[in-house]
Amino acid sequence: MCGFAGFSDFDENLLDEKYLWMALARRMARRVSHRGPDSQGAHVSAHCALAHMRLAVIDPQNGQQPMTARQEGGECTIAYNGELYNAPELRADLESRGYRFYTDCDTEVVLNAYLCYGESCPEKLNGIFAFAVDDVPRGRVFLCRDRFGVKPLFYTFPNGRLAFCSEIKGLFEHPGVNPSIGREGLCEVFGLGPARTPGCGVFQGIHELKPGHFALFDREGFRERPYFELAAAPYGGTYEEAVETVRELLLDAVARQMISDVPLCTFLSGGLDSSVVTAIAAQRLKERGRALSTYSFEFEGNEDYFTPSAFQPDRDQAWAEKVSGLLGTEHRTLLCGNEQLADSLFEGVIAKDLPGMADVDGSLLHFCHQVKERHVVALCGECADEIFGGYPWFHRREMYDGTRFPWSGDLALRQSLLKPELREVLGLEDYVAARLEETRKAVPHLPGEDPEQARARELAYLNLRWFMATLLDRKDRCSMYSGLEVRVPYCDHRIVQFVYNLPWEIKCPGGVAKGLLRDAAKGLLPDQVLLRKKSPYPKTHNPGYEAILKQRLAYILRDSLQPIHKILSEEAAKGLLDQSFDYGKPWFGQLMAGPQLLAYLIQINYWMLHYNIYIDL
């Protein structure tokens, strides 16, 4: 896992001032140095500059980047961020075609795959990745991102030049790239946030390469194209066959993602998803005579203040300890206090370059920093709910009627927070409705599909393209901010594509949420764990945290120089300070309730302040 940055210009020969441009590329990459603290490198050719920050996971002694290989007519150089899980098979294939290898790292496999297969190379890759190739023989730059966007890659066009970076902050080092937002950016933050339209970078002129896409930049300009899209296909097998296929794919995905030359652990909540991943990983390590390290997360005071709700029926700690005991893992429970949590809001903005899931992000940042003290790689249970139909909105019809995103509901509260004149200019309802309709039109259906199955497929697609993307973005940015690589076995594209085409009654037999996954995991864990009701990522229920947030927001509202006053209706915001919030009623997802709304506003203010954002309406 790493970070990289660069730029390309076909109207100028960068070699004329090589060291000037190399210094600029290095400055861009240094802004993401947290992603790769182990080594760094830079490269300049006539029309492209690349700089790389490396987190060494495979073959730490070799694999320095940017990495160059010679091809007939010139050199190709890659800057790569990710992990390739089918590297052995692909390496063998490439060796049979005459390609030679000088390291054991997967970067060289990806580079040779590009040399061999060109634009088709992403289709050969099983992994999480973003990379850029300076292809001198073909006179172009090639950008690529994994199928579901686990790894980020942003780009923009200062004065016709292409500039790109693993995170937005690196782009601001390039002359002519400035942090401004317009109507679209404000609609993203207040209408969709903390979700984000695929491909949208929120800041004006900044884009994110879409998941499952590659891009070409040459003298003809910039073209972005898909290489992977979910496809609708009929399923003709039995339920038992589906169970067996899911089990085989999951066992294989976890085994592949355990490959590492540095210490590996898992996140273990004691819920179904993380427990299954942990059970598979623990068994494989046990066969090698080693014990798996596991971590769970908790907040100080939750034992006194937690109240069960439909979204969070019980606490994780006892379950995590139970599963750890069953599997024989070396387990640690990490704690986060109120002040730590409130302070983490600011670091969360810097990690993401945007306001995000407030303390849900911040706490993960805090926990990942602690995990990195002992480990470099972790496996987690993220994405199972989106793939297997685990969220309440899959099962409660009133939560999705096709007119609103099911995880964000009514926009009235969001709109009430804006100045009346701004509310009118933005038109949040229309903007959000347009984004939803665009996605619904893109859903791949089967001809003549039953209306109920079509609805289930639509919900699955929405969750994969939006909600899962939001959580993957959170996971990458919060973990990599500490140089911790977190892998997501459920997001293996083979699992996602297979389960997407299963009828609803197979995914959730008898209406049992994730019943297919529970049956596929039988024998790995006892039924009491496999049948545990879903409980999401933990959050604090300590009222002391809410008190800190209200105090900090009140300070912001009293200071007329704080930038959020350009946007916020002070009357509506002050009204929030007088409310006693219902912790069980979220306004986004399952976790973001009243206190998280306060935290989100604090993050927006800090975002505008830290990046000195100019509002251009």
XYZ file of C-alpha atoms in Angstrom:
617
model
C 0.000 0.000 0.000
C 1.338 3.362 -0.964
C 0.598 6.825 -2.246
C 1.643 8.455 -5.489
C 1.277 11.655 -7.466
C 2.233 13.007 -10.842
C 1.359 15.032 -13.888
C 1.543 14.778 -17.658
C 1.958 17.447 -20.336
C 2.243 16.708 -24.049
C 2.715 20.371 -24.996
C 6.003 20.678 -23.114
C 9.209 18.658 -22.767
C 9.589 18.171 -19.031
C 13.204 17.034 -19.451
C 14.178 20.617 -20.303
C 13.735 21.431 -16.606
C 13.820 17.912 -15.209
C 14.747 18.710 -11.618
C 12.160 21.488 -11.326
C 9.387 19.117 -12.358
C 10.768 16.278 -10.255
C 10.683 18.580 -7.213
C 7.049 19.457 -7.929
C 6.079 15.779 -8.225
C 7.875 15.055 -4.955
C 6.036 17.895 -3.204
C 2.710 16.500 -4.398
C 3.606 13.006 -3.190
C 4.899 14.220 0.171
C 1.376 15.419 0.955
C 0.406 11.728 1.069
C 3.568 10.502 2.810
C 1.417 8.918 5.555
C 0.340 6.329 2.984
C 3.935 5.207 2.416
C 6.428 5.968 5.169
C 9.040 3.344 4.179
C 10.679 4.816 1.061
C 10.185 7.306 -1.750
C 11.195 7.837 -5.337
C 10.581 10.012 -8.397
C 10.750 9.786 -12.187
C 10.606 12.306 -15.035
C 10.330 11.631 -18.764
C 9.637 14.005 -21.631
C 5.909 14.181 -20.908
C 5.289 12.720 -17.446
C 6.515 13.110 -13.874
C 5.779 10.529 -11.161
C 6.580 10.420 -7.449
C 5.867 7.602 -5.027
C 5.685 7.005 -1.267
C 5.997 3.297 -0.388
C 4.529 1.178 2.385
C 6.474 -2.074 2.013
C 4.236 -5.148 2.446
C 5.560 -7.670 -0.093
C 9.337 -8.008 -0.692
C 10.290 -5.023 1.518
C 13.937 -5.123 0.364
C 13.052 -4.588 -3.280
C 10.198 -3.114 -5.254
C 11.171 0.543 -4.999
C 8.997 2.848 -7.065
C 8.498 4.345 -9.554
C 9.512 1.120 -11.315
C 10.689 1.087 -14.921
C 10.800 -1.662 -17.560
C 12.118 -1.427 -21.075
C 9.910 -2.141 -24.037
C 10.575 -1.921 -27.740
C 10.627 1.782 -28.533
C 11.279 3.050 -25.010
C 10.516 2.649 -21.324
C 7.330 2.214 -19.287
C 7.307 3.413 -15.679
C 4.663 2.652 -13.053
C 3.595 4.216 -9.761
C 1.322 1.743 -7.979
C -0.802 1.644 -4.830
C -2.411 -1.646 -3.870
C -2.166 -5.380 -3.451
C -2.513 -8.004 -6.155
C -4.077 -11.229 -4.885
C -3.555 -13.348 -7.988
C 0.087 -12.362 -8.449
C 1.466 -15.970 -8.508
C -0.852 -17.090 -11.312
C -0.352 -13.923 -13.321
C 3.413 -14.047 -12.851
C 3.471 -17.647 -14.167
C 1.385 -16.616 -17.169
C 3.694 -13.707 -17.964
C 6.835 -15.828 -17.536
C 5.411 -18.298 -20.040
C 5.127 -15.376 -22.465
C 8.786 -14.440 -22.030
C 8.616 -11.735 -19.357
C 11.358 -11.756 -16.727
C 11.074 -10.781 -13.062
C 13.727 -9.314 -10.794
C 11.708 -8.880 -7.566
C 8.993 -10.719 -5.646
C 6.723 -7.660 -5.369
C 3.392 -7.409 -7.149
C 4.269 -3.996 -8.635
C 6.472 -5.735 -11.163
C 3.636 -8.139 -11.987
C 1.254 -5.255 -12.683
C 3.865 -3.460 -14.808
C 4.591 -6.561 -16.897
C 0.872 -7.236 -17.223
C 0.472 -3.757 -18.680
C 3.393 -4.340 -21.069
C 1.802 -7.610 -22.177
C -1.892 -6.784 -22.263
C -2.056 -3.012 -22.555
C -5.521 -1.590 -21.886
C -6.839 -5.085 -21.128
C -4.485 -5.624 -18.187
C -6.962 -4.507 -15.454
C -9.259 -7.373 -16.418
C -6.481 -9.783 -15.432
C -5.996 -8.323 -11.954
C -7.618 -9.588 -8.747
C -6.863 -7.069 -6.064
C -7.220 -3.557 -4.737
C -5.236 -1.008 -6.693
C -4.749 2.355 -8.314
C -1.810 3.005 -10.588
C -0.367 5.266 -13.240
C 1.877 4.185 -16.123
C 4.076 6.542 -18.118
C 3.958 4.697 -21.439
C 6.699 6.310 -23.519
C 6.516 3.927 -26.536
C 2.786 4.606 -27.012
C 3.066 8.288 -26.105
C 0.448 8.207 -23.346
C -0.241 8.006 -19.642
C -2.487 5.203 -18.372
C -4.449 5.544 -15.113
C -6.409 2.703 -13.531
C -8.486 1.950 -10.428
C -9.793 -1.333 -8.979
C -13.296 -2.591 -9.649
C -15.006 -1.205 -6.535
C -12.751 1.713 -5.704
C -11.018 0.328 -2.628
C -7.961 2.422 -3.540
C -8.406 6.115 -4.446
C -7.156 8.156 -7.388
C -8.049 11.811 -8.065
C -7.201 14.002 -11.049
C -7.636 17.504 -12.454
C -6.517 19.622 -15.440
C -4.506 22.740 -14.507
C -3.997 24.721 -17.741
C -4.612 21.657 -19.905
C -2.072 19.501 -18.064
C -3.217 16.289 -16.347
C -2.375 16.167 -12.618
C -3.226 13.164 -10.441
C -2.717 11.939 -6.880
C -3.883 9.263 -4.452
C -5.557 11.971 -2.360
C -6.948 15.403 -3.169
C -4.485 17.227 -0.907
C -1.611 16.378 -3.237
C -3.309 18.122 -6.161
C -3.298 21.427 -4.290
C 0.500 21.433 -4.487
C 0.280 21.848 -8.255
C 0.173 25.478 -9.453
C -3.279 26.493 -10.651
C -5.209 23.953 -8.542
C -7.190 25.835 -5.906
C -9.677 24.685 -3.237
C -12.982 26.173 -4.376
C -16.508 24.737 -4.356
C -19.624 25.648 -6.269
C -23.230 24.518 -6.337
C -22.295 20.903 -7.071
C -19.840 20.748 -4.180
C -22.298 22.227 -1.679
C -25.032 19.859 -2.879
C -22.658 16.939 -2.420
C -21.801 17.989 1.150
C -25.294 18.967 2.319
C -27.483 16.799 0.080
C -25.569 13.539 -0.266
C -22.764 13.753 2.296
C -20.981 11.950 3.681
C -21.661 9.881 0.544
C -20.343 11.201 -2.741
C -21.389 10.854 -6.382
C -19.070 8.336 -8.101
C -16.334 10.263 -9.882
C -17.013 13.540 -8.074
C -14.176 15.189 -6.136
C -16.480 17.862 -4.586
C -13.911 20.642 -5.192
C -14.381 22.467 -8.491
C -12.462 20.863 -11.332
C -11.388 17.839 -9.300
C -12.560 14.372 -10.272
C -12.041 10.858 -8.987
C -11.347 8.064 -11.436
C -14.466 5.917 -11.154
C -14.247 2.381 -9.783
C -13.718 -0.195 -12.504
C -12.401 2.427 -14.941
C -9.128 3.262 -16.647
C -8.153 6.489 -18.376
C -5.815 7.445 -21.201
C -4.117 10.815 -21.605
C -2.113 11.707 -24.724
C -1.899 14.389 -27.392
C -5.536 13.731 -28.263
C -6.739 14.523 -24.733
C -8.255 12.548 -21.848
C -10.607 9.553 -22.151
C -12.067 7.559 -19.269
C -13.480 4.099 -19.997
C -14.954 1.228 -17.969
C -13.252 -2.157 -17.920
C -15.610 -3.719 -15.364
C -19.335 -3.333 -14.841
C -21.738 -5.486 -12.886
C -23.739 -7.615 -15.297
C -27.180 -9.153 -14.873
C -27.330 -12.888 -15.560
C -29.853 -15.595 -14.685
C -29.019 -18.033 -11.913
C -30.030 -21.602 -12.635
C -28.469 -23.398 -9.683
C -29.865 -24.603 -6.374
C -29.615 -22.985 -2.965
C -27.131 -25.637 -1.872
C -24.941 -24.897 -4.889
C -25.023 -21.174 -4.075
C -23.971 -21.905 -0.473
C -21.055 -24.026 -1.639
C -19.907 -21.472 -4.234
C -19.963 -18.632 -1.699
C -18.049 -20.743 0.803
C -15.360 -21.661 -1.734
C -14.975 -18.084 -2.947
C -14.778 -16.707 0.582
C -12.196 -19.264 1.704
C -10.119 -18.464 -1.357
C -10.458 -14.674 -0.964
C -9.333 -14.697 2.671
C -6.429 -17.043 1.910
C -5.235 -14.823 -0.923
C -5.511 -11.675 1.145
C -3.435 -13.128 3.979
C -0.299 -13.003 1.837
C 2.082 -10.568 3.517
C 5.742 -10.236 4.480
C 4.813 -8.022 7.464
C 2.621 -8.615 10.580
C -1.080 -9.267 9.865
C -4.184 -9.107 12.096
C -7.977 -8.891 11.801
C -10.632 -6.516 13.078
C -13.028 -8.607 15.192
C -16.332 -7.180 16.434
C -17.893 -10.527 17.276
C -20.484 -10.006 14.545
C -21.077 -12.417 11.691
C -18.954 -10.714 9.033
C -15.707 -10.120 10.927
C -16.016 -13.397 12.837
C -16.166 -15.419 9.604
C -13.072 -13.692 8.180
C -11.268 -14.137 11.498
C -12.218 -17.825 11.741
C -10.756 -18.551 8.301
C -7.590 -16.554 8.981
C -7.099 -18.059 12.452
C -7.389 -21.594 11.106
C -4.823 -20.972 8.368
C -2.341 -19.487 10.829
C -2.971 -22.302 13.294
C -1.941 -24.764 10.591
C 1.392 -22.927 10.492
C 1.738 -23.041 14.284
C 0.898 -19.359 14.799
C -1.851 -17.465 16.587
C -3.808 -14.669 14.921
C -3.916 -11.209 16.510
C -7.355 -9.571 16.669
C -8.693 -6.158 17.677
C -12.098 -4.837 18.724
C -13.113 -1.242 19.362
C -15.059 0.303 22.237
C -15.790 3.699 23.775
C -15.286 4.704 27.363
C -18.582 4.839 29.253
C -20.608 2.713 26.833
C -21.059 0.043 29.500
C -23.059 2.629 31.496
C -24.887 4.523 28.750
C -25.569 2.051 25.927
C -29.258 1.572 25.110
C -30.279 -1.121 22.604
C -32.002 0.048 19.406
C -33.237 -1.425 16.133
C -29.951 -0.363 14.496
C -27.648 -1.406 17.347
C -29.223 -4.252 19.360
C -26.233 -4.990 21.616
C -22.594 -4.169 22.308
C -19.681 -5.932 20.643
C -17.161 -6.389 23.431
C -18.518 -9.575 25.032
C -19.065 -11.151 21.609
C -15.578 -10.264 20.387
C -14.047 -11.845 23.495
C -16.241 -14.935 23.062
C -15.190 -15.436 19.425
C -11.551 -14.769 20.278
C -11.715 -17.442 22.957
C -13.292 -19.934 20.579
C -10.641 -19.323 17.910
C -7.639 -18.917 20.202
C -6.648 -15.468 18.957
C -4.495 -12.924 20.771
C -7.136 -10.270 21.340
C -6.991 -6.618 22.364
C -9.885 -4.221 22.956
C -8.973 -0.639 22.054
C -10.719 2.245 23.843
C -11.520 5.798 22.818
C -12.491 8.585 25.243
C -14.746 11.612 24.728
C -11.989 14.191 24.283
C -10.011 11.905 21.961
C -13.127 11.335 19.896
C -13.987 15.025 19.624
C -10.402 15.927 18.698
C -10.334 13.215 16.034
C -12.945 15.128 14.002
C -10.268 17.506 12.741
C -7.798 14.789 11.826
C -10.624 13.008 10.016
C -11.105 16.000 7.713
C -7.389 16.106 6.876
C -7.325 12.361 6.248
C -10.228 12.564 3.761
C -9.833 16.151 2.495
C -13.590 16.376 3.022
C -16.096 16.294 5.867
C -16.993 12.649 6.394
C -18.754 10.318 8.782
C -17.749 12.574 11.684
C -16.756 10.609 14.791
C -17.392 7.335 12.956
C -14.355 8.284 10.848
C -12.469 9.861 13.714
C -12.726 6.876 15.997
C -11.489 4.559 13.245
C -8.525 6.893 12.745
C -7.776 6.672 16.462
C -8.071 2.881 16.517
C -5.997 2.373 13.335
C -3.211 4.457 14.810
C -3.105 2.048 17.770
C -3.263 -1.057 15.574
C -0.319 0.228 13.490
C 1.878 0.139 16.595
C 1.965 -3.671 16.236
C 0.703 -4.502 12.755
C 0.988 -3.291 9.167
C -1.835 -5.286 7.526
C -5.355 -6.037 8.753
C -8.332 -7.943 7.344
C -11.866 -6.731 8.080
C -15.485 -7.758 7.491
C -16.521 -4.622 5.578
C -18.894 -4.914 2.571
C -20.805 -8.078 3.541
C -23.986 -6.118 4.338
C -24.076 -4.440 0.931
C -23.373 -7.688 -0.909
C -25.574 -10.110 1.040
C -28.470 -7.778 1.957
C -27.789 -7.110 5.623
C -29.047 -3.570 6.156
C -32.530 -2.753 7.482
C -33.482 -0.960 4.278
C -33.208 -4.239 2.372
C -35.947 -5.687 4.576
C -38.165 -2.779 5.641
C -40.098 -1.632 2.604
C -40.916 1.780 4.065
C -37.211 2.669 4.054
C -36.975 2.615 0.255
C -39.713 3.597 -2.174
C -37.500 4.590 -5.114
C -37.644 8.347 -4.465
C -34.834 8.733 -1.904
C -31.598 7.005 -1.066
C -32.566 4.553 1.683
C -29.707 5.477 4.017
C -30.337 9.241 4.075
C -34.113 9.656 4.050
C -35.795 13.061 4.343
C -33.677 16.095 3.415
C -35.769 18.544 5.452
C -33.326 18.663 8.363
C -30.320 19.206 6.108
C -32.068 21.947 4.166
C -33.200 23.730 7.324
C -29.551 24.250 8.281
C -28.806 26.371 5.202
C -29.347 30.089 4.778
C -32.739 30.575 3.038
C -31.186 32.291 -0.002
C -28.634 29.503 -0.386
C -31.302 26.845 0.016
C -33.100 28.288 -2.987
C -29.981 28.458 -5.151
C -28.836 24.910 -4.396
C -32.090 22.998 -4.885
C -30.901 20.013 -2.839
C -34.019 17.926 -3.494
C -33.613 18.194 -7.268
C -29.876 17.499 -7.131
C -30.230 14.390 -4.978
C -33.189 13.127 -7.014
C -31.147 13.483 -10.210
C -28.235 11.482 -8.765
C -30.614 8.737 -7.628
C -32.356 8.571 -10.993
C -29.022 8.380 -12.841
C -28.057 5.393 -10.735
C -31.430 3.667 -11.123
C -31.162 3.946 -14.916
C -27.735 2.300 -14.782
C -28.960 -0.788 -12.881
C -28.383 -3.926 -14.988
C -31.652 -5.911 -15.071
C -32.776 -9.113 -16.742
C -35.517 -8.857 -19.392
C -38.940 -9.619 -17.940
C -37.640 -9.712 -14.386
C -40.196 -10.116 -11.612
C -40.927 -6.684 -10.016
C -39.854 -7.838 -6.552
C -36.606 -9.287 -7.859
C -36.029 -6.113 -9.900
C -36.504 -4.022 -6.750
C -34.077 -6.215 -4.800
C -31.523 -5.938 -7.602
C -31.922 -2.151 -7.656
C -31.346 -1.940 -3.905
C -28.264 -4.121 -4.218
C -26.839 -1.952 -6.997
C -27.496 1.278 -5.082
C -25.733 -0.106 -2.030
C -22.745 -1.379 -3.994
C -22.247 1.824 -5.961
C -22.975 4.303 -3.171
C -23.047 3.055 0.403
C -20.264 0.499 0.004
C -18.163 3.095 -1.811
C -18.616 5.480 1.131
C -17.468 2.868 3.632
C -14.537 1.765 1.477
C -13.428 5.373 1.129
C -13.637 5.758 4.907
C -11.727 2.538 5.496
C -8.888 3.407 3.138
C -8.418 6.997 4.236
C -8.664 6.327 7.981
C -6.329 3.333 7.915
C -3.757 4.659 5.463
C -3.485 7.900 7.432
C -1.481 5.771 9.890
C 0.179 3.659 7.195
C -2.029 0.662 8.024
C -3.274 -1.462 5.141
C -6.804 -2.838 5.635
C -8.004 -5.514 3.220
C -11.623 -6.400 2.448
C -12.096 -10.067 1.436
C -15.865 -9.752 0.900
C -15.154 -7.165 -1.820
C -13.498 -9.769 -4.054
C -15.142 -9.060 -7.414
C -15.915 -12.743 -7.948
C -18.029 -12.809 -4.786
C -19.777 -9.534 -5.601
C -20.655 -10.520 -9.172
C -21.898 -13.971 -8.178
C -24.084 -12.820 -5.299
C -25.461 -9.870 -7.285
C -27.206 -12.323 -9.617
C -28.705 -14.536 -6.941
C -32.468 -14.240 -6.395
C -33.473 -12.507 -3.168
C -34.904 -15.700 -1.725
C -31.430 -17.273 -2.001
C -29.570 -14.317 -0.507
C -31.973 -14.079 2.427
C -33.885 -17.386 2.620
C -37.075 -17.081 4.640
C -36.351 -13.377 5.089
C -33.300 -14.104 7.291
C -30.816 -11.283 6.729
C -27.635 -12.669 5.116
C -28.985 -16.194 5.516
C -26.858 -17.346 2.580
C -23.659 -16.133 4.233
C -24.659 -17.688 7.554
C -25.172 -21.061 5.875
C -21.938 -20.744 3.879
C -20.053 -20.226 7.156
C -21.510 -23.244 8.981
C -18.815 -25.264 10.674
C -16.474 -22.300 10.943
C -18.239 -20.927 14.026
C -20.987 -22.030 16.440
C -24.592 -21.134 15.618
C -24.827 -18.577 18.413
C -22.259 -16.462 16.562
C -23.554 -17.199 13.067
C -27.099 -16.218 14.077
C -26.207 -13.068 16.007
C -28.317 -10.109 14.855
C -26.403 -7.445 12.977
C -24.822 -4.718 15.073
C -22.924 -2.010 13.137
C -19.544 -0.444 13.824
C -19.706 0.836 17.429
C -20.195 4.467 18.409
C -20.196 6.287 21.721
C -23.399 6.623 23.730
C -21.740 8.718 26.398
C -23.666 12.026 26.849
C -20.385 13.681 27.780
C -19.394 13.504 24.101
C -22.546 15.343 23.034
C -21.826 18.023 25.640
C -18.334 18.588 24.177
C -19.770 18.886 20.665
C -22.383 21.420 21.729
C -19.737 23.467 23.500
C -17.510 23.505 20.404
C -20.337 24.265 17.985
C -21.559 27.079 20.264
C -18.081 28.614 20.114
C -18.140 28.471 16.298
C -21.572 30.118 16.191
C -20.432 32.931 18.493
C -17.434 33.723 16.285
C -18.669 35.616 13.218
C -15.345 35.056 11.432
C -15.768 31.278 11.275
C -16.307 30.308 7.587
C -19.419 28.196 8.110
C -21.397 31.396 8.709
C -21.341 31.885 4.926
C -23.549 28.808 4.623
C -25.353 28.100 7.867
C -28.670 29.415 9.108
C -27.573 30.523 12.567
C -31.096 30.244 13.939
C -31.410 26.613 12.847
C -27.921 25.759 14.066
C -28.506 27.336 17.463
C -31.724 25.317 17.702
C -29.626 22.143 17.571
C -27.834 23.199 20.728
C -31.089 23.155 22.687
C -32.107 19.663 21.579
C -31.677 16.411 23.454
C -30.980 13.926 20.711
C -32.384 10.476 20.060
C -29.265 8.330 19.678
C -31.223 5.644 17.873
C -32.601 7.745 14.995
C -29.941 8.256 12.299
C -30.017 10.882 9.534
C -27.407 8.980 7.523
C -26.764 5.230 7.523
C -27.216 3.438 10.816
C -24.871 5.409 13.064
C -25.127 9.113 12.311
C -27.762 10.495 14.685
C -28.035 13.844 16.494
C -24.518 14.074 17.959
C -23.037 13.129 14.596
C -24.944 16.007 12.967
C -23.269 18.421 15.376
C -19.938 16.772 14.607
C -20.567 17.001 10.859
C -21.136 20.765 11.097
C -17.937 21.142 13.119
C -16.112 19.183 10.420
C -17.554 21.355 7.627
C -16.376 24.508 9.399
C -12.888 23.079 9.942
C -12.756 21.866 6.334
C -13.528 25.351 5.025
C -11.004 26.885 7.418
C -8.167 24.399 6.936
C -8.352 24.378 3.126
C -9.245 28.096 2.878
C -12.127 27.198 0.596
C -13.561 29.784 -1.775
C -17.302 29.467 -2.472
C -18.063 30.179 -6.120
C -21.791 30.387 -6.851
